[in-house]
Coordinates of C-alpha atoms in Angstrom, one line a residue:
M46 CA 18.0 -10.6 5.8
P47 CA 16.5 -7.5 7.4
T48 CA 12.7 -7.2 7.3
S49 CA 11.4 -4.3 5.3
S50 CA 8.6 -2.1 6.8
H51 CA 5.3 -1.0 5.2
R52 CA 4.6 1.6 7.9
R53 CA 3.9 5.1 6.9
L54 CA 5.9 7.6 8.9
P55 CA 6.3 11.0 9.3
A56 CA -5.4 12.8 -20.7
R57 CA -3.6 13.0 -17.9
R58 CA -3.1 15.9 -15.8
R59 CA -3.1 15.5 -12.1
L60 CA -0.8 15.2 -9.2
V61 CA -1.1 15.8 -5.5
L62 CA 1.1 15.8 -2.5
V63 CA 0.3 16.2 1.2
T64 CA 2.4 16.1 4.3
T65 CA 1.9 17.1 7.9
G66 CA 3.6 20.0 9.7
L67 CA 3.2 22.8 7.2
V68 CA 4.2 26.1 8.7
T69 CA 3.3 29.5 7.5
A70 CA 5.9 31.2 5.4
A71 CA 6.4 34.7 6.9
G72 CA 6.8 38.0 5.2
L73 CA 5.3 37.0 1.8
G74 CA 2.3 39.4 1.9
V75 CA 4.2 42.2 0.2
L76 CA 5.5 40.2 -2.7
P77 CA 3.9 41.0 -6.1
F78 CA 2.8 38.2 -8.4
A79 CA 4.9 37.7 -11.4
A80 CA 3.3 38.8 -14.7
R81 CA 2.0 36.2 -17.2
A82 CA 5.1 35.3 -19.2
D83 CA 3.5 32.7 -21.5
A84 CA 0.6 34.6 -23.1
G85 CA 1.4 33.3 -26.5
A86 CA 1.6 29.6 -25.6
V87 CA -1.1 27.1 -26.1
D88 CA -3.2 27.4 -22.9
L89 CA -3.2 24.0 -21.3
A90 CA -3.8 25.5 -17.9
H91 CA -7.6 25.7 -18.4
D92 CA -7.9 22.1 -19.3
R93 CA -10.1 19.9 -17.2
L94 CA -10.0 16.1 -16.8
A95 CA -12.0 14.5 -19.5
S96 CA -15.1 12.5 -18.7
Q97 CA -14.6 8.8 -18.0
D98 CA -10.9 9.3 -17.4
G99 CA -10.4 7.3 -14.3
W100 CA -11.8 7.8 -10.8
A101 CA -11.1 11.5 -10.6
S102 CA -13.7 12.0 -13.4
S103 CA -16.4 10.5 -11.1
G104 CA -19.2 12.7 -9.8
S105 CA -18.5 16.4 -10.1
G106 CA -15.3 15.6 -12.0
T107 CA -12.0 17.5 -11.8
T108 CA -11.7 21.0 -13.2
G109 CA -8.9 22.4 -11.0
G110 CA -8.6 26.2 -11.4
Q111 CA -10.4 26.3 -14.8
A112 CA -12.7 29.1 -13.5
A113 CA -9.9 31.3 -12.2
D114 CA -10.3 35.0 -12.8
A115 CA -7.3 37.1 -14.1
E116 CA -6.2 38.0 -10.5
H117 CA -5.8 34.3 -9.7
D118 CA -4.1 33.3 -12.9
V119 CA -0.4 33.9 -12.4
T120 CA 3.1 32.8 -13.4
V121 CA 5.7 32.2 -10.7
T122 CA 9.4 31.7 -10.9
T123 CA 10.5 31.6 -7.2
R124 CA 9.4 29.8 -4.0
A125 CA 8.2 33.1 -2.5
E126 CA 5.9 33.7 -5.5
L127 CA 4.7 30.2 -5.5
V128 CA 3.8 30.4 -1.8
K129 CA 2.0 33.7 -2.3
A130 CA 0.0 32.3 -5.2
L131 CA -1.1 29.3 -3.2
R132 CA -2.2 31.4 -0.3
A133 CA -3.9 34.2 -2.1
G134 CA -7.5 34.7 -0.9
P135 CA -10.3 34.2 -0.7
S136 CA -10.0 30.6 0.5
G137 CA -11.2 28.1 -2.2
A138 CA -11.2 30.6 -5.0
P139 CA -10.3 28.9 -8.3
R140 CA -6.6 29.6 -9.1
I141 CA -4.2 28.7 -11.9
I142 CA -0.5 28.8 -11.0
R143 CA 1.9 28.5 -13.9
V144 CA 5.4 27.4 -12.8
K145 CA 8.1 28.8 -15.1
G146 CA 11.5 27.1 -14.8
R147 CA 12.8 25.3 -11.7
I148 CA 11.9 26.5 -8.3
D149 CA 14.1 25.6 -5.4
A150 CA 12.1 25.0 -2.3
N151 CA 15.1 25.1 0.0
T152 CA 15.5 28.9 -0.2
D153 CA 14.7 31.8 2.1
D154 CA 12.2 34.6 1.4
Q155 CA 14.9 36.5 -0.6
G156 CA 15.7 33.4 -2.7
R157 CA 19.0 32.5 -0.9
P158 CA 19.8 28.8 -0.8
L159 CA 19.3 27.1 2.6
T160 CA 21.4 24.0 3.6
C161 CA 20.8 21.4 6.3
A162 CA 23.2 23.3 8.5
D163 CA 20.9 26.4 8.3
Y164 CA 17.9 24.4 9.4
A165 CA 19.9 22.8 12.3
K166 CA 21.3 26.1 13.5
G167 CA 20.0 27.0 17.0
T168 CA 18.3 23.7 17.6
G169 CA 21.2 21.9 19.3
Y170 CA 21.0 19.0 16.8
T171 CA 24.1 17.4 15.3
L172 CA 24.2 14.1 13.5
A173 CA 27.2 13.0 15.6
A174 CA 25.4 13.7 18.9
Y175 CA 22.3 11.9 17.6
L176 CA 24.2 8.8 16.6
K177 CA 25.9 8.7 19.9
A178 CA 22.7 9.1 21.9
Y179 CA 20.7 6.4 20.0
D180 CA 23.4 3.8 19.1
P181 CA 21.6 0.5 19.7
A182 CA 24.5 -0.6 21.9
V183 CA 23.6 2.2 24.2
W184 CA 19.9 3.0 23.6
G185 CA 18.7 -0.5 22.8
R186 CA 16.2 -1.7 20.1
S187 CA 12.9 -1.8 22.0
K188 CA 11.8 1.8 22.0
V189 CA 11.9 4.8 19.6
P190 CA 14.3 7.7 20.4
S191 CA 13.2 10.3 22.9
G192 CA 15.0 13.0 24.9
A193 CA 17.2 16.0 24.0
Q194 CA 18.7 15.0 20.7
E195 CA 15.4 13.6 19.3
S196 CA 13.7 16.8 20.3
A197 CA 16.4 18.8 18.6
R198 CA 16.1 16.6 15.5
A199 CA 12.4 17.3 15.4
A200 CA 12.9 21.0 15.8
A201 CA 15.4 21.1 12.9
Q202 CA 13.0 19.0 10.8
A203 CA 10.2 21.5 11.5
K204 CA 12.3 24.4 10.3
Q205 CA 12.9 22.5 7.0
A206 CA 9.2 21.7 6.7
E207 CA 8.4 25.4 6.9
R208 CA 10.4 25.9 3.7
V209 CA 9.6 22.8 1.6
G210 CA 6.0 22.1 2.5
L211 CA 3.7 23.8 0.0
A212 CA 0.0 23.5 0.7
V213 CA -2.3 23.3 -2.3
P214 CA -5.9 24.5 -1.7
S215 CA -9.1 23.3 -3.4
N216 CA -9.9 24.4 -7.0
T217 CA -6.3 24.8 -8.0
T218 CA -4.3 24.0 -11.1
V219 CA -0.5 23.9 -10.7
I220 CA 1.1 23.5 -14.1
G221 CA 4.5 23.9 -15.6
V222 CA 4.9 26.4 -18.5
P223 CA 5.8 24.3 -21.6
G224 CA 9.4 24.6 -22.8
T225 CA 10.8 26.0 -19.5
D226 CA 11.9 22.7 -17.8
A227 CA 9.4 23.6 -15.1
G228 CA 9.5 21.9 -11.8
I229 CA 10.2 22.0 -8.0
N230 CA 13.5 20.9 -6.5
G231 CA 13.4 19.7 -2.9
G232 CA 9.7 20.6 -2.4
S233 CA 6.7 18.8 -1.1
L234 CA 3.3 19.7 -2.5
L235 CA 0.6 19.1 0.1
V236 CA -2.9 18.4 -0.9
Q237 CA -4.7 18.0 2.4
K238 CA -8.5 17.9 2.8
A239 CA -8.7 19.7 -0.5
D240 CA -11.0 19.0 -3.4
N241 CA -10.6 19.5 -7.2
V242 CA -6.8 19.9 -7.8
I243 CA -4.8 19.4 -11.0
I244 CA -1.0 19.1 -11.1
R245 CA 0.6 18.8 -14.5
N246 CA 3.8 19.1 -16.5
L247 CA 6.2 19.4 -13.5
T248 CA 9.4 17.7 -12.6
F249 CA 9.8 16.9 -8.9
A250 CA 13.5 16.3 -8.0
D251 CA 15.3 15.3 -4.8
T252 CA 12.6 15.9 -2.2
R253 CA 15.1 15.3 0.6
D254 CA 14.8 15.3 4.4
C255 CA 17.9 16.6 6.1
F256 CA 16.9 15.0 9.4
P257 CA 15.7 11.3 9.1
Q258 CA 14.5 9.7 12.3
W259 CA 16.0 6.4 13.6
D260 CA 13.4 3.8 14.6
P261 CA 15.0 0.6 16.0
T262 CA 11.5 -1.0 16.2
D263 CA 10.8 -0.6 12.4
G264 CA 11.5 -4.0 10.8
S265 CA 13.8 -6.6 12.1
E266 CA 16.9 -4.4 12.3
G267 CA 15.5 -0.9 12.5
N268 CA 15.2 1.8 9.8
W269 CA 15.9 5.4 9.1
N270 CA 12.7 7.2 8.1
S271 CA 12.3 10.5 6.3
A272 CA 9.4 12.9 6.3
Y273 CA 8.6 14.4 2.9
D274 CA 6.9 13.1 -0.3
A275 CA 7.2 15.0 -3.5
V276 CA 3.4 15.1 -3.7
T277 CA 1.2 13.9 -0.9
L278 CA -2.6 13.5 -0.8
R279 CA -4.2 13.3 2.6
G280 CA -8.0 13.3 2.7
A281 CA -7.9 14.8 -0.8
T282 CA -10.7 14.3 -3.4
H283 CA -10.9 14.8 -7.1
V284 CA -7.2 15.0 -7.8
W285 CA -5.6 14.6 -11.3
A286 CA -1.8 14.2 -11.5
D287 CA -0.7 14.2 -15.1
H288 CA 2.5 14.4 -17.2
N289 CA 4.8 14.9 -14.3
S290 CA 8.2 13.4 -13.7
F291 CA 9.6 12.2 -10.3
T292 CA 13.2 11.5 -9.5
D293 CA 15.7 11.4 -6.6
G294 CA 18.3 12.8 -8.9
P295 CA 20.8 14.3 -8.8
R296 CA 21.2 12.9 -5.2
Y297 CA 20.5 9.2 -5.7
D298 CA 20.2 6.8 -2.8
A299 CA 23.5 5.1 -3.7
S300 CA 25.2 8.1 -2.1
N301 CA 23.4 7.6 1.3
P302 CA 25.7 6.5 4.2
R303 CA 24.8 3.7 6.5
Y304 CA 24.4 4.1 10.3
F305 CA 23.6 1.3 12.7
G306 CA 23.9 -1.0 9.8
R307 CA 21.0 0.6 7.9
E308 CA 20.7 3.0 5.0
Y309 CA 20.4 6.6 6.1
Q310 CA 17.3 7.2 3.9
V311 CA 16.6 10.8 3.1
H312 CA 13.9 10.2 0.5
D313 CA 10.3 9.1 1.4
G314 CA 7.5 8.7 -1.2
A315 CA 7.2 10.2 -4.7
L316 CA 3.4 10.4 -4.8
D317 CA 1.5 9.1 -1.8
I318 CA -2.3 8.9 -1.6
T319 CA -3.5 8.4 2.0
N320 CA -5.9 9.2 4.8
A321 CA -9.1 8.4 3.0
S322 CA -8.1 10.3 -0.2
D323 CA -10.6 9.4 -2.9
L324 CA -11.3 9.8 -6.6
V325 CA -7.8 10.2 -8.0
T326 CA -6.4 9.8 -11.5
V327 CA -2.7 9.5 -12.0
S328 CA -1.8 9.5 -15.7
Y329 CA 1.1 9.8 -18.1
N330 CA 3.7 10.4 -15.3
R331 CA 7.2 9.1 -15.2
F332 CA 8.5 7.7 -12.0
A333 CA 12.3 7.1 -12.0
D334 CA 15.2 6.4 -9.6
H335 CA 13.3 6.0 -6.4
D336 CA 12.7 3.4 -3.6
K337 CA 9.3 3.8 -1.8
T338 CA 7.4 5.2 -4.8
M339 CA 3.6 5.3 -4.2
L340 CA 1.7 4.4 -1.1
I341 CA -2.1 4.1 -1.4
G342 CA -3.5 3.9 2.1
S343 CA -1.7 5.0 5.2
S344 CA -2.7 2.0 7.3
D345 CA -4.7 -1.2 7.1
K346 CA -7.7 0.8 8.6
D347 CA -7.7 3.5 5.9
T348 CA -10.9 4.1 3.9
K349 CA -12.1 5.1 0.4
L350 CA -8.9 5.2 -1.8
R351 CA -10.5 4.9 -5.3
V352 CA -7.5 5.5 -7.6
T353 CA -6.7 5.1 -11.3
L354 CA -3.2 4.8 -12.6
H355 CA -2.9 4.7 -16.4
H356 CA -0.2 5.3 -19.0
N357 CA 2.6 5.8 -16.4
V358 CA 6.2 4.7 -16.6
F359 CA 8.1 3.2 -13.8
Q360 CA 11.9 2.9 -14.3
G361 CA 14.6 2.3 -11.6
I362 CA 11.8 1.8 -9.0
V363 CA 12.6 -0.5 -6.1
Q364 CA 9.0 -1.0 -4.7
R365 CA 5.5 0.5 -4.2
A366 CA 4.4 1.0 -7.8
P367 CA 2.0 1.1 -6.0
L368 CA 1.6 -0.5 -2.5
A369 CA -2.2 -0.5 -2.2
R370 CA -4.3 -1.0 0.9
V371 CA -8.1 -1.2 1.2
G372 CA -9.3 0.7 -1.9
Q373 CA -10.4 0.0 -5.4
I374 CA -7.4 0.6 -7.7
H375 CA -7.4 0.5 -11.5
L376 CA -4.1 0.0 -13.3
Y377 CA -4.1 0.0 -17.0
N378 CA -1.7 0.6 -19.8
N379 CA 1.3 1.3 -17.5
H380 CA 4.9 0.3 -18.3
F381 CA 7.1 -1.1 -15.6
D382 CA 10.8 -1.6 -16.4
T383 CA 12.7 -3.7 -13.8
T384 CA 16.2 -2.9 -15.2
P385 CA 18.6 -1.6 -12.4
R386 CA 19.2 2.1 -12.9
N387 CA 21.4 4.6 -11.0
G388 CA 21.8 2.1 -8.1
Y389 CA 18.1 1.3 -7.7
T390 CA 17.4 -2.4 -7.9
H391 CA 13.9 -3.8 -8.3
S392 CA 12.3 -5.6 -5.4
Y393 CA 8.6 -5.8 -6.5
S394 CA 6.2 -3.6 -8.5
V395 CA 2.7 -3.9 -7.1
N396 CA 1.7 -4.9 -3.6
A397 CA -1.9 -5.8 -2.8
R398 CA -2.5 -5.9 1.0
A399 CA -5.1 -5.1 3.6
G400 CA -7.9 -6.2 1.3
A401 CA -7.0 -3.9 -1.6
Q402 CA -9.0 -4.7 -4.7
I403 CA -6.7 -4.1 -7.7
V404 CA -7.9 -4.5 -11.3
A405 CA -4.9 -4.5 -13.7
Q406 CA -5.5 -4.4 -17.5
N407 CA -3.1 -4.4 -20.4
N408 CA 0.1 -3.3 -18.5
H409 CA 3.6 -4.2 -19.8
W410 CA 6.6 -5.3 -17.8
T411 CA 10.0 -5.1 -19.3
L412 CA 11.7 -7.8 -17.2
S413 CA 15.4 -7.6 -16.7
S414 CA 17.5 -10.8 -16.8
D415 CA 18.0 -10.7 -13.0
R416 CA 14.2 -10.8 -12.2
K417 CA 11.4 -13.3 -12.6
A418 CA 7.7 -12.9 -13.3
S419 CA 7.0 -14.3 -9.8
Q420 CA 8.7 -11.3 -8.3
L421 CA 6.5 -8.6 -9.8
L422 CA 3.8 -8.8 -7.3
S423 CA 3.7 -8.8 -3.5
G424 CA 1.0 -9.1 -0.8
D425 CA -0.1 -10.1 2.7
G426 CA -2.6 -12.8 1.7
T427 CA -5.7 -10.5 1.8
G428 CA -5.5 -8.4 -1.4
A429 CA -6.7 -9.1 -4.9
F430 CA -5.0 -8.5 -8.3
A431 CA -7.5 -9.2 -11.1
G432 CA -5.3 -9.1 -14.1
S433 CA -6.0 -9.4 -17.8
G434 CA -3.9 -8.7 -20.9
N435 CA -0.8 -8.0 -18.8
M436 CA 2.5 -8.7 -20.7
V437 CA 6.0 -9.6 -19.6
N438 CA 8.5 -8.9 -22.4
G439 CA 5.8 -9.0 -25.0
S440 CA 4.0 -12.2 -23.9
V441 CA 0.7 -12.2 -22.0
T442 CA 1.4 -13.6 -18.5
D443 CA -0.7 -14.5 -15.5
L444 CA 1.2 -12.6 -12.8
V445 CA -0.9 -13.9 -9.9
A446 CA -0.4 -17.5 -10.9
A447 CA 3.4 -16.9 -11.2
Y448 CA 3.4 -15.2 -7.7
N449 CA 1.2 -17.8 -6.0
A450 CA 3.2 -20.7 -7.3
V451 CA 6.2 -19.7 -5.1
N452 CA 4.6 -17.8 -2.1
K453 CA 2.5 -19.1 0.8
K454 CA 0.4 -15.9 1.2
K455 CA -1.7 -16.0 -1.9
I456 CA -3.0 -13.1 -3.9
K457 CA -6.6 -13.4 -5.0
S458 CA -7.2 -13.3 -8.7
T459 CA -10.7 -11.8 -8.7
A460 CA -11.9 -8.4 -7.5
S461 CA -15.2 -7.3 -6.0
W462 CA -15.7 -4.4 -8.4
K463 CA -15.5 -3.7 -12.2
P464 CA -14.0 -0.5 -13.6
A465 CA -16.3 1.7 -15.6
L466 CA -14.1 4.8 -16.0
S467 CA -11.3 3.8 -18.3
K468 CA -11.1 6.3 -21.1
G469 CA -8.2 5.6 -23.5
L470 CA -7.8 1.9 -22.5
E471 CA -5.6 0.4 -25.2
P472 CA -6.6 -3.2 -26.2
S473 CA -3.0 -4.4 -26.1
A474 CA 0.1 -3.7 -24.0
A475 CA 2.5 -4.6 -26.8
G476 CA 3.3 -1.1 -27.9
L477 CA 3.5 0.6 -24.5
P478 CA 7.3 0.7 -24.0
A479 CA 7.8 2.6 -27.2
S480 CA 4.7 4.8 -27.1
L481 CA 5.1 5.9 -23.4
A482 CA 8.8 6.6 -24.0
R483 CA 7.5 9.5 -26.2
S484 CA 4.4 10.5 -24.3
A485 CA 4.9 10.2 -20.6
G486 CA 6.4 12.6 -18.1
A487 CA 7.0 16.3 -17.8
G488 CA 8.1 18.4 -20.8
V489 CA 5.9 16.5 -23.3
L490 CA 2.9 18.8 -23.2
K491 CA 3.1 21.8 -25.6

């Protein structure tokens, strides 16, 4: 069986995304901001994260764009308007960006749709030529691709990054306008070295890389690796991601072809928290139909990474819910459903590795008939999962004991820290499947 890889390649309101390679979107300076279209709605955009609500409430707390003036409180309906709002000066000025309806990130400055062929045009890249050049029978398996076709692939990928990478600055709230099915299709929100960001009430769908890279050295048989997360935090602090939905739909992985015997994977992470990001609360989100869902820590040498996940739903998730390295992670009142969905089959839920110190309280697993309690955790023998009150199909279960009974690399059952910021912690996990079905994800806030 091929070995999977953990390497990182290219109440309730906060979400962040960061990726490398952001390129300036040209020609947007003359675009006017859209007028406020939701003046009569309940104003959720000025909310701040409540005190004691997870790690993001620590210290100065998380207020996002709460202090924005009228000039920096705008409603956007297109990619061009969204980019202009994110870039509006002065740097660091508080801003509120209200997303109305769905924004397609794969569009040009005039709003015309862009395809993978548009990004590849002029670069010399074709998939057929790439496959021919790096076929393991020709290229071998001991080194990563280099040369003309790999350079062409990287150039095409950079053109797509210019469109789909959307940098979120400090002191910003990005929120979906209630009742408009607000969200971003194909986009990647980048929160990089920014502080005090709120992302709420948005659906992130099909963040897809047109140009995955083949790496024959990744795992025992090689892997195709894609570049974009729906939301990425890199060196970000005080971030609150709340009431968002993440999905690969409508282009699920089941439609991906296989080349060199491996899946041509066009989706990367849903919400990744890496590069010494710190003080993050992820609450009331719905993660569905995705493989590598949430990475906390980009390498075993990462630092900080204090993250709270509470009242989230994970459905049709293969792995990384989350995969945690190094940091202090608090998981409470989340619901994990291992039932296969839209071609996504559960591998594990939570991975504690590289010394990660996870405290898990009163979470609920709905275990499908094809899975066992011993398959819910994973680790490398160095991480901790200090659990209490966690349920499997309504019964309190010691997940570490179940895992350790059948695995050589043991997970520690005690952590080196105790959570103090756990607002809304429910004393029992029993009712979570029903309550979170009503309260988690985008479109719930009114």
